[in-house]
Amino acid sequence: MLEKVEHRLITEDGRRIDGRALDEMRPVRIEAGVLDRSDGSAYIEMGKTKIYAAVYGPKEAHPRHLAQPHKAILNCRYHMAAFSVEGRKAPGMTRREIELSKVIREALESIVILEEFPRSAIDIFIEVIQADAGTRTAGLTAASLALADAGIPILDLCAGIAVGKVEGRIVLDPSEEEDKRGEADMPVAMAPRLGSIVLLQLNGRMTSSEFTEALNLAKKGIGVLYELQRKALGKKFATFTPAGEE
Ligand code: ADP
């Protein structure tokens, strides 16, 4: 029986299926303050991945017993629209969405100055409108911008991007096909000014030198996203200065 031959993901001259170089991210668009009904919002587009983030609060925590006497709590919901993926996604929250909501919340907890708002809650909604890989990192990037747009004090913005290993090569910002057929996928997010990694996951295997190469490549992509976040905020507010940089 003839086996189905899949096309190569990287050409002889090091180009990817969509024509990108190995260290090239997809075209990015980042905007702040895109929704009128929330306290803060942001939109991000990375290639075909399109995501909105909205922030409400700080407001009184409900149910009251969840309130923390010395700090605010963050509630985060990462959700994919039923029409965001190939085929149709079940409309409710899947296990994957519950897990991603948790890792994104934990990443955001490291940048928000929660102690400023005792007994209150900040709600963050991430809606994936169209998914083509990299949604957890793009969602986190949009959410951190939406928090800043809401005027919530943060130590720094955070931005994230995935790096992958495809046909033995380390690539920046894999598309869904590269993610599905590649050997490894590593979403990374950082708060660059704080110098901290706020999210890092690895599916698949890399050698330690590949891991170092991947992390450096992620850092490069994050630097670009961080500048775009600051520009988006600058467009909305005359100046944006992270706390402590005044
Ligand atoms: P991330 O979006 O952060 O890369 P995954 O690696 O879990 O997260 O998912 C990779 C991609 O697979 C998603 O961005 C999306 O394009 C696709 N995908 C995820 N869940 C589904 C689903 N339920 N149905 C179809 N495609 C999906």
Short mmCIF file of C-alpha atoms and ligand atoms in Angstrom, two decimals:
data_model
loop_
_atom_site.label_atom_id
_atom_site.label_comp_id
_atom_site.label_asym_id
_atom_site.label_seq_id
_atom_site.Cartn_x
_atom_site.Cartn_y
_atom_site.Cartn_z
CA MET A 1 0.00 0.00 0.00
CA LEU A 2 1.27 3.45 -0.88
CA GLU A 3 1.95 5.66 2.13
CA LYS A 4 0.82 9.27 2.04
CA VAL A 5 3.95 11.42 1.55
CA GLU A 6 3.76 14.62 3.62
CA HIS A 7 5.48 17.71 2.24
CA ARG A 8 8.62 18.98 3.96
CA LEU A 9 8.19 21.76 6.51
CA ILE A 10 11.61 23.32 5.88
CA THR A 11 13.16 23.69 2.44
CA GLU A 12 16.80 23.06 1.52
CA ASP A 13 17.54 26.78 1.80
CA GLY A 14 16.02 27.05 5.29
CA ARG A 15 12.59 28.51 4.46
CA ARG A 16 9.40 27.45 6.17
CA ILE A 17 6.09 26.49 4.53
CA ASP A 18 4.80 30.05 4.75
CA GLY A 19 8.09 31.45 3.42
CA ARG A 20 9.44 32.63 6.79
CA ALA A 21 13.04 32.32 7.91
CA LEU A 22 13.63 30.07 10.93
CA ASP A 23 13.96 33.05 13.30
CA GLU A 24 11.09 35.06 11.83
CA MET A 25 7.78 35.58 13.60
CA ARG A 26 4.46 35.99 11.82
CA PRO A 27 3.12 39.49 11.11
CA VAL A 28 1.98 40.95 14.43
CA ARG A 29 -0.66 43.52 15.29
CA ILE A 30 -1.17 44.68 18.87
CA GLU A 31 -3.73 47.25 20.02
CA ALA A 32 -4.86 48.50 23.43
CA GLY A 33 -8.29 49.83 24.44
CA VAL A 34 -10.27 48.13 21.70
CA LEU A 35 -13.48 47.36 23.64
CA ASP A 36 -15.79 49.94 25.23
CA ARG A 37 -17.56 47.83 27.85
CA SER A 38 -14.59 46.53 29.82
CA ASP A 39 -12.23 48.47 32.10
CA GLY A 40 -9.26 47.51 29.94
CA SER A 41 -8.82 45.58 26.72
CA ALA A 42 -6.39 44.54 24.02
CA TYR A 43 -6.26 42.77 20.69
CA ILE A 44 -3.45 40.69 19.26
CA GLU A 45 -3.00 39.12 15.88
CA MET A 46 -0.04 36.85 15.12
CA GLY A 47 -0.54 35.59 11.62
CA LYS A 48 -3.88 33.81 11.63
CA THR A 49 -4.10 33.69 15.44
CA LYS A 50 -6.52 36.41 16.60
CA ILE A 51 -7.35 37.09 20.24
CA TYR A 52 -9.16 39.65 22.39
CA ALA A 53 -8.49 40.17 26.09
CA ALA A 54 -10.75 42.11 28.45
CA VAL A 55 -10.23 43.11 32.08
CA TYR A 56 -12.86 44.03 34.71
CA GLY A 57 -12.00 45.43 38.09
CA PRO A 58 -10.63 45.70 40.64
CA LYS A 59 -14.05 45.12 42.19
CA GLU A 60 -15.39 43.45 45.32
CA ALA A 61 -14.54 39.73 45.33
CA HIS A 62 -17.45 37.29 44.97
CA PRO A 63 -18.15 34.93 46.59
CA ARG A 64 -16.93 36.92 49.63
CA HIS A 65 -15.21 33.95 51.28
CA LEU A 66 -12.70 33.91 48.40
CA ALA A 67 -11.56 37.45 49.20
CA GLN A 68 -8.00 37.76 50.51
CA PRO A 69 -7.49 40.26 53.35
CA HIS A 70 -4.16 41.58 52.07
CA LYS A 71 -4.41 41.36 48.30
CA ALA A 72 -6.61 41.08 45.25
CA ILE A 73 -7.38 37.77 43.57
CA LEU A 74 -7.02 37.30 39.84
CA ASN A 75 -9.64 35.31 37.96
CA CYS A 76 -8.66 34.31 34.45
CA ARG A 77 -10.66 32.58 31.74
CA TYR A 78 -8.97 31.50 28.51
CA HIS A 79 -11.64 30.44 26.04
CA MET A 80 -11.67 29.44 22.38
CA ALA A 81 -14.68 30.38 20.27
CA ALA A 82 -16.47 27.36 18.74
CA PHE A 83 -15.53 28.71 15.28
CA SER A 84 -11.87 29.42 16.14
CA VAL A 85 -10.49 26.03 15.12
CA GLU A 86 -10.60 23.64 12.20
CA GLY A 87 -13.79 21.66 12.74
CA ARG A 88 -15.89 22.94 15.60
CA LYS A 89 -14.77 23.15 19.21
CA ALA A 90 -17.23 22.16 21.94
CA PRO A 91 -18.61 25.47 23.26
CA GLY A 92 -18.01 24.83 26.98
CA MET A 93 -14.70 24.95 28.82
CA THR A 94 -12.49 21.97 27.95
CA ARG A 95 -9.79 20.53 30.24
CA ARG A 96 -7.19 22.24 28.04
CA GLU A 97 -8.88 25.64 28.46
CA ILE A 98 -9.10 25.17 32.24
CA GLU A 99 -5.38 24.32 32.38
CA LEU A 100 -4.40 27.25 30.16
CA SER A 101 -6.53 29.64 32.25
CA LYS A 102 -4.50 28.52 35.27
CA VAL A 103 -1.03 28.87 33.72
CA ILE A 104 -1.92 32.29 32.29
CA ARG A 105 -3.31 33.43 35.66
CA GLU A 106 -0.14 32.30 37.44
CA ALA A 107 1.98 34.21 34.92
CA LEU A 108 -0.08 37.37 35.42
CA GLU A 109 0.08 37.06 39.23
CA SER A 110 3.79 37.70 38.98
CA ILE A 111 3.35 41.12 37.34
CA VAL A 112 0.23 42.58 39.00
CA ILE A 113 0.73 44.46 42.29
CA LEU A 114 -2.08 42.55 43.99
CA GLU A 115 -1.41 44.07 47.44
CA GLU A 116 -2.78 47.40 46.22
CA PHE A 117 -6.34 46.05 46.25
CA PRO A 118 -7.09 43.97 49.37
CA ARG A 119 -10.37 41.99 49.35
CA SER A 120 -11.00 42.66 45.68
CA ALA A 121 -11.00 40.69 42.45
CA ILE A 122 -9.72 41.37 38.96
CA ASP A 123 -11.36 39.37 36.16
CA ILE A 124 -9.48 38.65 32.95
CA PHE A 125 -11.15 37.17 29.89
CA ILE A 126 -9.18 35.87 26.92
CA GLU A 127 -11.26 35.03 23.87
CA VAL A 128 -9.54 33.21 21.04
CA ILE A 129 -11.39 34.21 17.89
CA GLN A 130 -9.18 32.28 15.49
CA ALA A 131 -6.48 29.80 16.45
CA ASP A 132 -3.39 28.90 14.48
CA ALA A 133 -1.05 27.89 17.34
CA GLY A 134 0.61 30.13 19.91
CA THR A 135 -2.67 31.09 21.53
CA ARG A 136 -1.61 30.74 25.19
CA THR A 137 1.35 33.08 24.70
CA ALA A 138 -0.53 35.54 22.48
CA GLY A 139 -3.46 35.46 24.94
CA LEU A 140 -1.11 36.22 27.83
CA THR A 141 0.52 39.06 25.86
CA ALA A 142 -2.91 40.60 25.20
CA ALA A 143 -4.06 40.07 28.80
CA SER A 144 -1.05 41.87 30.27
CA LEU A 145 -1.69 44.79 27.92
CA ALA A 146 -5.38 44.83 28.87
CA LEU A 147 -4.37 45.03 32.58
CA ALA A 148 -2.17 48.03 31.85
CA ASP A 149 -4.97 49.55 29.75
CA ALA A 150 -7.30 49.15 32.75
CA GLY A 151 -4.84 51.22 34.78
CA ILE A 152 -4.07 48.34 37.13
CA PRO A 153 -0.60 48.79 38.64
CA ILE A 154 1.84 46.27 37.27
CA LEU A 155 5.55 45.76 37.83
CA ASP A 156 6.08 45.18 34.13
CA LEU A 157 4.24 44.07 31.03
CA CYS A 158 4.78 40.46 30.04
CA ALA A 159 4.88 39.04 26.55
CA GLY A 160 5.13 35.52 25.24
CA ILE A 161 5.85 33.52 22.13
CA ALA A 162 6.36 29.86 21.29
CA VAL A 163 9.48 28.30 19.84
CA GLY A 164 9.45 24.93 18.14
CA LYS A 165 11.69 22.21 16.85
CA VAL A 166 10.76 21.29 13.32
CA GLU A 167 12.72 18.77 11.24
CA GLY A 168 15.59 19.19 13.67
CA ARG A 169 15.68 23.00 13.42
CA ILE A 170 14.69 25.53 16.09
CA VAL A 171 12.00 27.90 14.76
CA LEU A 172 10.32 30.99 16.16
CA ASP A 173 6.54 31.26 16.46
CA PRO A 174 5.41 27.94 14.93
CA SER A 175 2.18 27.83 12.95
CA GLU A 176 -0.37 25.10 13.71
CA GLU A 177 1.00 22.78 11.03
CA GLU A 178 4.56 23.20 12.36
CA ASP A 179 3.29 22.73 15.91
CA LYS A 180 1.38 19.54 15.01
CA ARG A 181 4.07 17.95 12.86
CA GLY A 182 7.13 19.29 14.69
CA GLU A 183 9.18 17.44 17.32
CA ALA A 184 8.86 20.01 20.11
CA ASP A 185 6.88 23.07 21.09
CA MET A 186 7.98 25.46 23.85
CA PRO A 187 5.81 28.43 24.82
CA VAL A 188 7.81 31.04 26.77
CA ALA A 189 6.71 34.31 28.37
CA MET A 190 8.82 36.90 30.14
CA ALA A 191 8.53 40.16 31.97
CA PRO A 192 11.60 41.65 30.28
CA ARG A 193 12.29 44.59 32.61
CA LEU A 194 11.98 42.35 35.67
CA GLY A 195 14.23 39.84 33.92
CA SER A 196 11.92 36.99 34.81
CA ILE A 197 10.39 34.06 32.97
CA VAL A 198 6.70 33.95 33.88
CA LEU A 199 5.68 30.95 31.77
CA LEU A 200 7.67 28.13 30.23
CA GLN A 201 6.33 24.79 29.04
CA LEU A 202 7.92 22.18 26.83
CA ASN A 203 6.17 19.49 24.85
CA GLY A 204 8.57 17.12 23.13
CA ARG A 205 12.32 16.81 23.45
CA MET A 206 15.28 19.10 22.95
CA THR A 207 18.96 18.75 23.74
CA SER A 208 20.32 21.27 26.22
CA SER A 209 22.01 23.27 23.43
CA GLU A 210 18.74 23.30 21.45
CA PHE A 211 16.95 24.46 24.60
CA THR A 212 19.41 27.36 25.01
CA GLU A 213 19.02 28.27 21.33
CA ALA A 214 15.21 28.10 21.68
CA LEU A 215 15.20 30.27 24.80
CA ASN A 216 17.39 32.89 23.13
CA LEU A 217 15.13 32.91 20.09
CA ALA A 218 12.06 33.31 22.32
CA LYS A 219 13.79 36.23 24.07
CA LYS A 220 14.30 37.92 20.70
CA GLY A 221 10.61 37.52 19.78
CA ILE A 222 9.49 38.68 23.22
CA GLY A 223 11.61 41.83 22.84
CA VAL A 224 9.73 42.69 19.64
CA LEU A 225 6.31 42.02 21.22
CA TYR A 226 7.21 44.07 24.31
CA GLU A 227 8.05 47.10 22.17
CA LEU A 228 4.75 46.71 20.28
CA GLN A 229 2.87 46.50 23.61
CA ARG A 230 4.52 49.70 24.82
CA LYS A 231 3.75 51.41 21.53
CA ALA A 232 0.10 50.34 21.74
CA LEU A 233 -0.14 51.80 25.25
CA GLY A 234 1.72 54.92 24.17
CA LYS A 235 -0.92 55.41 21.49
CA LYS A 236 -3.63 55.36 24.16
CA PHE A 237 -1.82 57.19 26.95
CA ALA A 238 0.68 59.91 26.25
CA THR A 239 3.36 58.05 28.18
CA PHE A 240 3.51 54.68 29.81
CA THR A 241 6.02 54.02 32.55
CA PRO A 242 6.05 50.71 34.41
CA ALA A 243 5.93 51.11 38.24
CA GLY A 244 9.39 51.79 39.66
CA GLU A 245 10.71 53.29 36.42
CA GLU A 246 9.34 56.80 37.11
P1 ADP B 1 -1.26 26.95 21.79
O1 ADP B 1 -2.43 27.54 21.08
O2 ADP B 1 -0.83 27.75 22.97
O3 ADP B 1 -0.12 26.65 20.83
P2 ADP B 1 -1.73 24.06 21.87
O4 ADP B 1 -0.32 23.67 21.57
O5 ADP B 1 -2.51 23.25 22.86
O6 ADP B 1 -1.77 25.57 22.42
O7 ADP B 1 -2.57 24.12 20.56
C1 ADP B 1 -1.98 24.38 19.31
C2 ADP B 1 -3.03 24.72 18.31
O8 ADP B 1 -3.87 23.59 18.06
C3 ADP B 1 -4.03 25.80 18.75
O9 ADP B 1 -3.52 27.11 18.66
C4 ADP B 1 -5.12 25.56 17.76
O10 ADP B 1 -4.76 26.11 16.50
C5 ADP B 1 -5.14 24.03 17.68
N1 ADP B 1 -6.17 23.50 18.59
C6 ADP B 1 -6.19 23.52 19.94
N2 ADP B 1 -7.31 22.98 20.45
C7 ADP B 1 -8.04 22.59 19.38
C8 ADP B 1 -9.31 21.94 19.22
N3 ADP B 1 -10.08 21.61 20.26
N4 ADP B 1 -9.71 21.68 17.96
C9 ADP B 1 -8.95 22.00 16.88
N5 ADP B 1 -7.75 22.62 16.97
C10 ADP B 1 -7.30 22.90 18.19
#
